[in-house]
Short mmCIF file of C-alpha atoms (C1' of nucleotides) in Angstrom, two decimals:
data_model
loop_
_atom_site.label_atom_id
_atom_site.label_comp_id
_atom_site.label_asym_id
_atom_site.label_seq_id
_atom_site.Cartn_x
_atom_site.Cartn_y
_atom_site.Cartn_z
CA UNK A 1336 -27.57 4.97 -2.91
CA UNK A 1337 -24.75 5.99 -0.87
CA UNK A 1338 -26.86 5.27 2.17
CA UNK A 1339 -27.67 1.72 0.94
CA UNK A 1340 -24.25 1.14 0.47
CA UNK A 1341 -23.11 2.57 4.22
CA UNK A 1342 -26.00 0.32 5.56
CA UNK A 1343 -24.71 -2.80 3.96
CA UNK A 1344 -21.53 -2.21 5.93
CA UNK A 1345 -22.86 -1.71 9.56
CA UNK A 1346 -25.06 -4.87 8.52
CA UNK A 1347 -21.67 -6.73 8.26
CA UNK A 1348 -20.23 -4.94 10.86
CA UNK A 1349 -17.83 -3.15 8.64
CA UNK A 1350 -17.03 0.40 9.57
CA UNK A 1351 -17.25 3.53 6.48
CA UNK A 1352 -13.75 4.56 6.45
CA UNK A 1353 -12.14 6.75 4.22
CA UNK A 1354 -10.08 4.68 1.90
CA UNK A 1355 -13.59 2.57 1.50
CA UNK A 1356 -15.04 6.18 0.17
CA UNK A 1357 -12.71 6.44 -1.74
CA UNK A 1358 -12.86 3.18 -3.69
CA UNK A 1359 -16.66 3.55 -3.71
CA UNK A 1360 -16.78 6.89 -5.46
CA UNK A 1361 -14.47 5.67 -7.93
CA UNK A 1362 -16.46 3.13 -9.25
CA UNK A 1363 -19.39 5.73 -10.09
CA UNK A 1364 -19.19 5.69 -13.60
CA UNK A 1365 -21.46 4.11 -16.22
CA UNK A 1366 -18.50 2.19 -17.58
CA UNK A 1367 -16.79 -0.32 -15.76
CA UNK A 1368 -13.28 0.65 -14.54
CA UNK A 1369 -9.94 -1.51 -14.43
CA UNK A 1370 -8.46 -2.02 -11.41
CA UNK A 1371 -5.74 0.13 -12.77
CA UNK A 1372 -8.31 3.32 -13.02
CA UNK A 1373 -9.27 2.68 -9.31
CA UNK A 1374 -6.13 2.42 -7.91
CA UNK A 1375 -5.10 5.47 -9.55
CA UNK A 1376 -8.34 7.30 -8.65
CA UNK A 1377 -7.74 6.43 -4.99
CA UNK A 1378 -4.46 8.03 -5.32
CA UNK A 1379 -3.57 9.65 -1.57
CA UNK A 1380 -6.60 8.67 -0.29
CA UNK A 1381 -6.01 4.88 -0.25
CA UNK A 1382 -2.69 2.32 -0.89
CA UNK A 1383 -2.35 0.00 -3.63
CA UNK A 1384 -3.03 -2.51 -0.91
CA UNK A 1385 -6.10 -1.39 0.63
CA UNK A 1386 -7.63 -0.81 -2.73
CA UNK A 1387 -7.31 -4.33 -3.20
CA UNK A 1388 -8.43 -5.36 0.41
CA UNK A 1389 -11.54 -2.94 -0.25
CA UNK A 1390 -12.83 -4.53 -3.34
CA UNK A 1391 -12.44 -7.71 -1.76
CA UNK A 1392 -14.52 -6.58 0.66
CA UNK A 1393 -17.07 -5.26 -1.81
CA UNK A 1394 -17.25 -7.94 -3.87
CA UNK A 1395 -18.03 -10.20 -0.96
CA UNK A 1396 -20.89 -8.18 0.25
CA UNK A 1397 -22.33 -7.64 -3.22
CA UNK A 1398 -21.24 -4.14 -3.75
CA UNK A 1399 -19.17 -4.73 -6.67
CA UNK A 1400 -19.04 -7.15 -9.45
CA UNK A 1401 -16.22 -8.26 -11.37
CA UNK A 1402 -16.52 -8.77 -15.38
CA UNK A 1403 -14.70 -9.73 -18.34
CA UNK A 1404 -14.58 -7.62 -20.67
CA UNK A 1405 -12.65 -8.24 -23.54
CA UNK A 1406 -9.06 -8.96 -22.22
CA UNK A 1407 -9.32 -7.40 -19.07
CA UNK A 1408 -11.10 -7.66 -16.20
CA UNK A 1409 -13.18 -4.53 -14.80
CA UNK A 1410 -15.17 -3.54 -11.97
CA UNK A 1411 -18.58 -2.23 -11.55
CA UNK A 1412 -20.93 -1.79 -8.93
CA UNK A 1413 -22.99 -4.86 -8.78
CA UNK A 1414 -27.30 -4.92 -9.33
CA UNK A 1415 -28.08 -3.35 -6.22
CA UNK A 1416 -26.42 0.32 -6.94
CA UNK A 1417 -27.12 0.24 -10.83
CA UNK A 1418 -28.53 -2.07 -13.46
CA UNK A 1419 -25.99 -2.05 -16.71
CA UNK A 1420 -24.47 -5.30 -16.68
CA UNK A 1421 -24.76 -6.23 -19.87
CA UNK A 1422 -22.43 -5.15 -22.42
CA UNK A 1423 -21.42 -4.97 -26.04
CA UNK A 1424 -17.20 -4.99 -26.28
CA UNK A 1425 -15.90 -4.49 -30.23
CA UNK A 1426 -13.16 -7.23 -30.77
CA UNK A 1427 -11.12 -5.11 -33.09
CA UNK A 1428 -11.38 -1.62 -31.52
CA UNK A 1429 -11.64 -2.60 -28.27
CA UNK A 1430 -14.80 0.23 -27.46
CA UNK A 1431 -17.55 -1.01 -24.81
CA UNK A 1432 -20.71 -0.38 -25.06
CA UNK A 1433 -22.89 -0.52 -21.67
CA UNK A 1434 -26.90 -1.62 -21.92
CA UNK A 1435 -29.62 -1.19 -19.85
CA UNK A 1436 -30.88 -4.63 -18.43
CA UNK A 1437 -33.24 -6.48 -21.02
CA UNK A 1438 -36.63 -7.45 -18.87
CA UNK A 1439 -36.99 -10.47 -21.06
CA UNK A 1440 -33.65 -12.01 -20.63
CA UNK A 1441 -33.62 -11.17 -17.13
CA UNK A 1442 -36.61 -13.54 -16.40
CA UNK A 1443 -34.74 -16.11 -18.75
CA UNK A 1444 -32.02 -16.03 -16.22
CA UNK A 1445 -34.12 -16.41 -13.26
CA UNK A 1446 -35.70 -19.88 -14.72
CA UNK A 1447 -32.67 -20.84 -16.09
CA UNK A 1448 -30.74 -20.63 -12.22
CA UNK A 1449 -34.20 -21.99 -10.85
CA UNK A 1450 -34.05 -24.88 -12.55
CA UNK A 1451 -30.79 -25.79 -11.78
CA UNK A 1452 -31.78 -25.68 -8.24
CA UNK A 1453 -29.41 -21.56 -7.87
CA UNK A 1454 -30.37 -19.03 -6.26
CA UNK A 1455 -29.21 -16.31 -8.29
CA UNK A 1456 -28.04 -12.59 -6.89
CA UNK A 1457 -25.73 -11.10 -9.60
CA UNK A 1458 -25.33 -11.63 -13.20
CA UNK A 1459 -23.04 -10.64 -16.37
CA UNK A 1460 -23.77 -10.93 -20.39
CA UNK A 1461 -21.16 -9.90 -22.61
CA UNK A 1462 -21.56 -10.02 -26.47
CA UNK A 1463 -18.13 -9.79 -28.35
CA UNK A 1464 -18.34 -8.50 -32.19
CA UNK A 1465 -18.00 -5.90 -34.43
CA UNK A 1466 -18.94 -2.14 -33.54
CA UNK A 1467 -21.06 -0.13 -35.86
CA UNK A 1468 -18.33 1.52 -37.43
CA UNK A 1469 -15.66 -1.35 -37.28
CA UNK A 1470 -18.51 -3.37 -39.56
CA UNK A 1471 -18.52 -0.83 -41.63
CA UNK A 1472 -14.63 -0.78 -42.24
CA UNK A 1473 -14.63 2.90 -40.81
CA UNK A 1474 -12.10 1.32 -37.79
CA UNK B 1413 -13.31 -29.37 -35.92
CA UNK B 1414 -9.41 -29.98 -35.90
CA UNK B 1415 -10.18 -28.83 -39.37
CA UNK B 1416 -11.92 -25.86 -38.26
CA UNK B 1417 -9.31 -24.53 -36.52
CA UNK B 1418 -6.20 -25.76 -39.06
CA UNK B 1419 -8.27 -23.96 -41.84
CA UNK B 1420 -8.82 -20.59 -39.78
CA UNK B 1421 -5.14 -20.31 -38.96
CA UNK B 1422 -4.77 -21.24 -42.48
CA UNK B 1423 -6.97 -18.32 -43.56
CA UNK B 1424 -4.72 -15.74 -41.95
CA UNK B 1425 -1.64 -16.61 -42.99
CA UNK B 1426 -0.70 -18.50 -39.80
CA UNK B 1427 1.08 -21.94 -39.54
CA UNK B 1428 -0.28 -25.01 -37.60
CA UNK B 1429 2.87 -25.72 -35.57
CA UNK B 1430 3.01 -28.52 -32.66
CA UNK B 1431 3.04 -25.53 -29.73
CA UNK B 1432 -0.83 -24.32 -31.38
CA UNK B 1433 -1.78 -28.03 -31.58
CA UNK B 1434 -0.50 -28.45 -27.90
CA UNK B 1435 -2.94 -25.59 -26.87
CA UNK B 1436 -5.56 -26.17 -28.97
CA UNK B 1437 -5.69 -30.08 -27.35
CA UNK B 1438 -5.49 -28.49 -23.74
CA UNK B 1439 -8.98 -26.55 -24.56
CA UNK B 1440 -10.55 -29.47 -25.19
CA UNK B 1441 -12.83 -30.32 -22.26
CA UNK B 1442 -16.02 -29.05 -21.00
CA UNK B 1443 -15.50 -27.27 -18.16
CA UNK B 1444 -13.39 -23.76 -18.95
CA UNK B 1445 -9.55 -24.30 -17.84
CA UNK B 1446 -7.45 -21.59 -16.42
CA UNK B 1447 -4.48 -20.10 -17.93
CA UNK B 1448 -2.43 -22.53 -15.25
CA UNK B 1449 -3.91 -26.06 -16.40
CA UNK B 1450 -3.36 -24.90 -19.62
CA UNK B 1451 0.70 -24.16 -19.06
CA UNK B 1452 0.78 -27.19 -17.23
CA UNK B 1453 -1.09 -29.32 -20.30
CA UNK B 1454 1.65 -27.85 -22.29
CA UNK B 1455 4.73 -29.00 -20.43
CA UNK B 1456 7.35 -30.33 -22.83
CA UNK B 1457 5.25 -29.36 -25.65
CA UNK B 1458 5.25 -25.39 -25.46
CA UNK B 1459 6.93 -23.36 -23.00
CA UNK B 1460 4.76 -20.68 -20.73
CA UNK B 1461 5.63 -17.40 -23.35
CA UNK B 1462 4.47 -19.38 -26.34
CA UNK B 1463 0.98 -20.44 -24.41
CA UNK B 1464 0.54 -16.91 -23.78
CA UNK B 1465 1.07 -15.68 -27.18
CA UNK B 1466 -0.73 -18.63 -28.95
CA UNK B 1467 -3.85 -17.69 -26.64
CA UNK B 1468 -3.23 -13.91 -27.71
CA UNK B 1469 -3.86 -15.42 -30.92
CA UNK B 1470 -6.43 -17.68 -30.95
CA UNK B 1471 -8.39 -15.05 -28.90
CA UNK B 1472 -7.59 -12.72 -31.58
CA UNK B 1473 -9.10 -15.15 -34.51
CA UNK B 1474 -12.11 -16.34 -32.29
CA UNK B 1475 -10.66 -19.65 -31.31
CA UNK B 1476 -11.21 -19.30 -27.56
CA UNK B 1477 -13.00 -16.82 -25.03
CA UNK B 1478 -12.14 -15.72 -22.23
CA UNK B 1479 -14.75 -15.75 -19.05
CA UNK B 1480 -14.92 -14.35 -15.68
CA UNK B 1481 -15.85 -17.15 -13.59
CA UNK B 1482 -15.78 -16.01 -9.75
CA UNK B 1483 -12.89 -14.75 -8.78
CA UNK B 1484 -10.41 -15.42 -12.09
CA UNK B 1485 -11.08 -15.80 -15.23
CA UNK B 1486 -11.14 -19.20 -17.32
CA UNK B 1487 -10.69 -19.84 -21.27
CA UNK B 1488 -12.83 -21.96 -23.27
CA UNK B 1489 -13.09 -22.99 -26.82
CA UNK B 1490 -15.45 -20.02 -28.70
CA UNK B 1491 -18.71 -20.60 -30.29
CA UNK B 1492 -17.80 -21.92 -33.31
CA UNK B 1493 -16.10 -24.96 -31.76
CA UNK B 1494 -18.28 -25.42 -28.58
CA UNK B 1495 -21.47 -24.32 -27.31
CA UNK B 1496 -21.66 -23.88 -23.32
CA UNK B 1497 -21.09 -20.19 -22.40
CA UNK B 1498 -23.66 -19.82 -19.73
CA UNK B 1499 -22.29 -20.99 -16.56
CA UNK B 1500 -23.76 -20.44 -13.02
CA UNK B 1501 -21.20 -20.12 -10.60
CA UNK B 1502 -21.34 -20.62 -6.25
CA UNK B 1503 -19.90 -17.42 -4.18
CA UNK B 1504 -19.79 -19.52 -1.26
CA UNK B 1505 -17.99 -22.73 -2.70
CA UNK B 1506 -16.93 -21.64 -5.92
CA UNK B 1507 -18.80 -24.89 -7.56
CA UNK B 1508 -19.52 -24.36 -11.60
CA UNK B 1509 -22.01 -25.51 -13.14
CA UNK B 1510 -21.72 -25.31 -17.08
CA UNK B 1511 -25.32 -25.08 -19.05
CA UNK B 1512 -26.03 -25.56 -22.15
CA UNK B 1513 -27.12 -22.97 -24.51
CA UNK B 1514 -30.69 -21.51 -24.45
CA UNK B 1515 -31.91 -20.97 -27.46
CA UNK B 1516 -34.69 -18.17 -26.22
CA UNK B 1517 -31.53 -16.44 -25.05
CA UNK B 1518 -29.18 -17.05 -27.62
CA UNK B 1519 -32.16 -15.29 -29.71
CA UNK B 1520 -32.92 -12.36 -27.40
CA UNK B 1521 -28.89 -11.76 -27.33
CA UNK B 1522 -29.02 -11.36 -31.49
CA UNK B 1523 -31.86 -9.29 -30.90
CA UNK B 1524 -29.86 -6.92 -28.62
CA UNK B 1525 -26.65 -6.78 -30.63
CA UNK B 1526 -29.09 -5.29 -33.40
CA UNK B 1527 -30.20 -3.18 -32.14
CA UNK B 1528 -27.07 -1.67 -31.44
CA UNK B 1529 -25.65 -1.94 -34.73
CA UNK B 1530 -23.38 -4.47 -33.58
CA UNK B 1531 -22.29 -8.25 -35.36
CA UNK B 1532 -22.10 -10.32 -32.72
CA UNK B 1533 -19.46 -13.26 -32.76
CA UNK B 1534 -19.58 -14.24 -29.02
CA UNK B 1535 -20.75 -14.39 -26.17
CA UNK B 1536 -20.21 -15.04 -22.51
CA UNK B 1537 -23.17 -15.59 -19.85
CA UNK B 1538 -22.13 -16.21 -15.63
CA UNK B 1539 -25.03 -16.34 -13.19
CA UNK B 1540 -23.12 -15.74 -9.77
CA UNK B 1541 -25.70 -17.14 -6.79
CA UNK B 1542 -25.71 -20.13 -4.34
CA UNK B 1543 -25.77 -23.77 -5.33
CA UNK B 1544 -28.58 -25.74 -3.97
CA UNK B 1545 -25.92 -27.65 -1.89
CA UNK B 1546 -24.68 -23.95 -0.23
CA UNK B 1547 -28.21 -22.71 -0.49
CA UNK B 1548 -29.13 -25.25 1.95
CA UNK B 1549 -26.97 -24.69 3.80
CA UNK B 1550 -25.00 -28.32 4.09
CA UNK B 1551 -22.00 -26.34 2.15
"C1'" DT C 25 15.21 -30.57 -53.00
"C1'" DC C 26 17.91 -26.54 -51.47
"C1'" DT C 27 17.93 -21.83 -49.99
"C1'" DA C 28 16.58 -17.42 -48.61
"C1'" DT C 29 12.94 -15.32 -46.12
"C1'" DT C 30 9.49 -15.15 -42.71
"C1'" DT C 31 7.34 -17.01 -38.72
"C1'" DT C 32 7.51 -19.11 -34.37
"C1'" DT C 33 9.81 -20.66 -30.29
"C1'" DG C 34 12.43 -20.97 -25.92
"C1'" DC C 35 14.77 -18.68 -22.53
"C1'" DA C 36 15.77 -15.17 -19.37
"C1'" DA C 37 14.88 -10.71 -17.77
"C1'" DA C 38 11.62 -7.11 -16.92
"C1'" DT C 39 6.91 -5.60 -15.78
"C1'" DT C 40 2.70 -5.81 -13.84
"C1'" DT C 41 -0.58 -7.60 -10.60
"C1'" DG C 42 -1.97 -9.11 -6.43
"C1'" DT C 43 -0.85 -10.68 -1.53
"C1'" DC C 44 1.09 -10.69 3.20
"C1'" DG C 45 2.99 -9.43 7.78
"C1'" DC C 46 3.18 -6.07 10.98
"C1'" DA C 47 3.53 -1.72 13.37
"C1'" DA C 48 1.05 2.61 13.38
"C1'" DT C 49 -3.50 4.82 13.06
"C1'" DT C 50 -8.37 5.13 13.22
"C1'" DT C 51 -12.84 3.65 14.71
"C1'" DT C 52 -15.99 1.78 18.00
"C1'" DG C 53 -18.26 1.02 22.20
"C1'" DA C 54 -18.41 1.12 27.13
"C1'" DT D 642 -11.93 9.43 27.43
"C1'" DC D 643 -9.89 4.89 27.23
"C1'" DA D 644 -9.05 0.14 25.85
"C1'" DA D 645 -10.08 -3.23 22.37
"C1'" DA D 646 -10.93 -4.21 17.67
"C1'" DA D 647 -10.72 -2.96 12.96
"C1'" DT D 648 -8.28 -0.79 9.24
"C1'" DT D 649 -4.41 1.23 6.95
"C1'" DG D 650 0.21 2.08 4.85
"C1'" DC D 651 4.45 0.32 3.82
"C1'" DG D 652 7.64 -2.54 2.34
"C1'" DA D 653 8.78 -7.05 0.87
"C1'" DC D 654 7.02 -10.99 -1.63
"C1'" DA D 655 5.00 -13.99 -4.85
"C1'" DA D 656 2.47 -14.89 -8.94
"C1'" DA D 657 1.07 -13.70 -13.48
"C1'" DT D 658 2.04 -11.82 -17.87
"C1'" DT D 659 4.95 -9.51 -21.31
"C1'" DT D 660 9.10 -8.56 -23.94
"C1'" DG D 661 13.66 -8.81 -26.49
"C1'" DC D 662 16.35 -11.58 -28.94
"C1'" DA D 663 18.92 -15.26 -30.96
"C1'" DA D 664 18.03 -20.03 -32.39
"C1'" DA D 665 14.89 -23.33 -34.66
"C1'" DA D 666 11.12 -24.41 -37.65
"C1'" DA D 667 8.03 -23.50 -41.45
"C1'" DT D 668 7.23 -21.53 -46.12
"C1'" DA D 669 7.66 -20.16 -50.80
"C1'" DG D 670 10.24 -20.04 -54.98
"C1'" DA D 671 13.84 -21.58 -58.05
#
DNA sequence: TCTATTTTTGCAAATTTGTCGCAATTTTGA
DNA sequence: TCAAAATTGCGACAAATTTGCAAAAATAGA
């Protein structure tokens, strides 16, 4: 995993520095992290600047995705490096759930981009509602 | 529909003034609009503050939904006013295309948000690939 | 309708986010 | 090991979003 993602950078021509190490390993969670947690995570190992330059970077060669979830936008590492993209975020207590991809919908997707003539290589699904326990009342 | 939305403010206790009409009118196209059209929709009729907080709000009632669509995100009107929350979307030329609901997915979503114990009220779908035009190459 | 109360707004200032230029540092390749 | 190319940190900026507050508008009750 952390091979694949040092060969997609020599592919590009993009060298494995430490500040893009640093950014890489901080988006190894199951949940998706605000820019705000990376930034701080990268804290003396990378600027506010380059933490921004680096994601750019990643999201243009597919390493990273960027989603919506509720009101802010997070970042996770995109199909290639791990396959939760879909995601259940409670509209009154703000908690995310992460699930596994969902075979069936998946091949949805791919006719649904096929026959609109896309060639699909990343993907996001978020469902906004009520949690378990927020339906329940229990907050 | 205008009734829709005058009888859900209506239901919490909020008023229908001429800044939440303003808004409302700016959501009112097909294609999501960014927080900027919006503002600019607005001019003369609400100033930048009240857009923001009137969005805060509708967001907050489940009048609009926010998406990730490439690089920023986009609001459109929610389900109950408007029905095209799959969109594919071009990393090379940043083309959207805007797709109607699928009902096999719109069922397989339910399915998945009941799993999880969850009431689902939303729901956001962006298929991030290459247009045909890009695909081909001719940009 | 008039008035007191509550809600909403506009404006300006403050924060937060994200970007840019450039010199210094690191990496790469010969 | 050295020169060229890529990357970084550090401000300074610029854009986006939030906040406080007094004025204006909407609401409910007499």
């Amino acid at each position: 995993m952390f091979d694949l993602f040092k060969s997609l950078l020599k592919a590009e021509g993009y060298s494995l520095t430490a500040a893009r190490k640093a950014v890489f390993a901080a988006l190894q969670h199951r949940e998706p992290q605000t820019m705000h947690n990376i930034v701080a995570a990268c804290r003396g190992q990378a600027d506010r600047a380059s933490v921004y330059r680096t994601i750019q970077l990643f999201e243009s060669l597919g390493v990273v995705q960027r989603l919506q979830i509720g009101w802010k936008y997070k970042l996770e590492l995109s199909d290639k490096f791990s396959s939760h993209h879909h995601h259940l975020s409670c509209t009154k207590c703000g908690r995310t759930i992460a699930i596994d991809e969902d075979p069936a919908l998946e091949k949805r997707m791919r006719l649904l981009a096929k026959t609109n003539g896309f060639l699909p290589q990343d993907h996001q699904l978020e469902i906004r509602g009520l949690c378990s326990l927020c339906k329940a009342g229990k907050s």
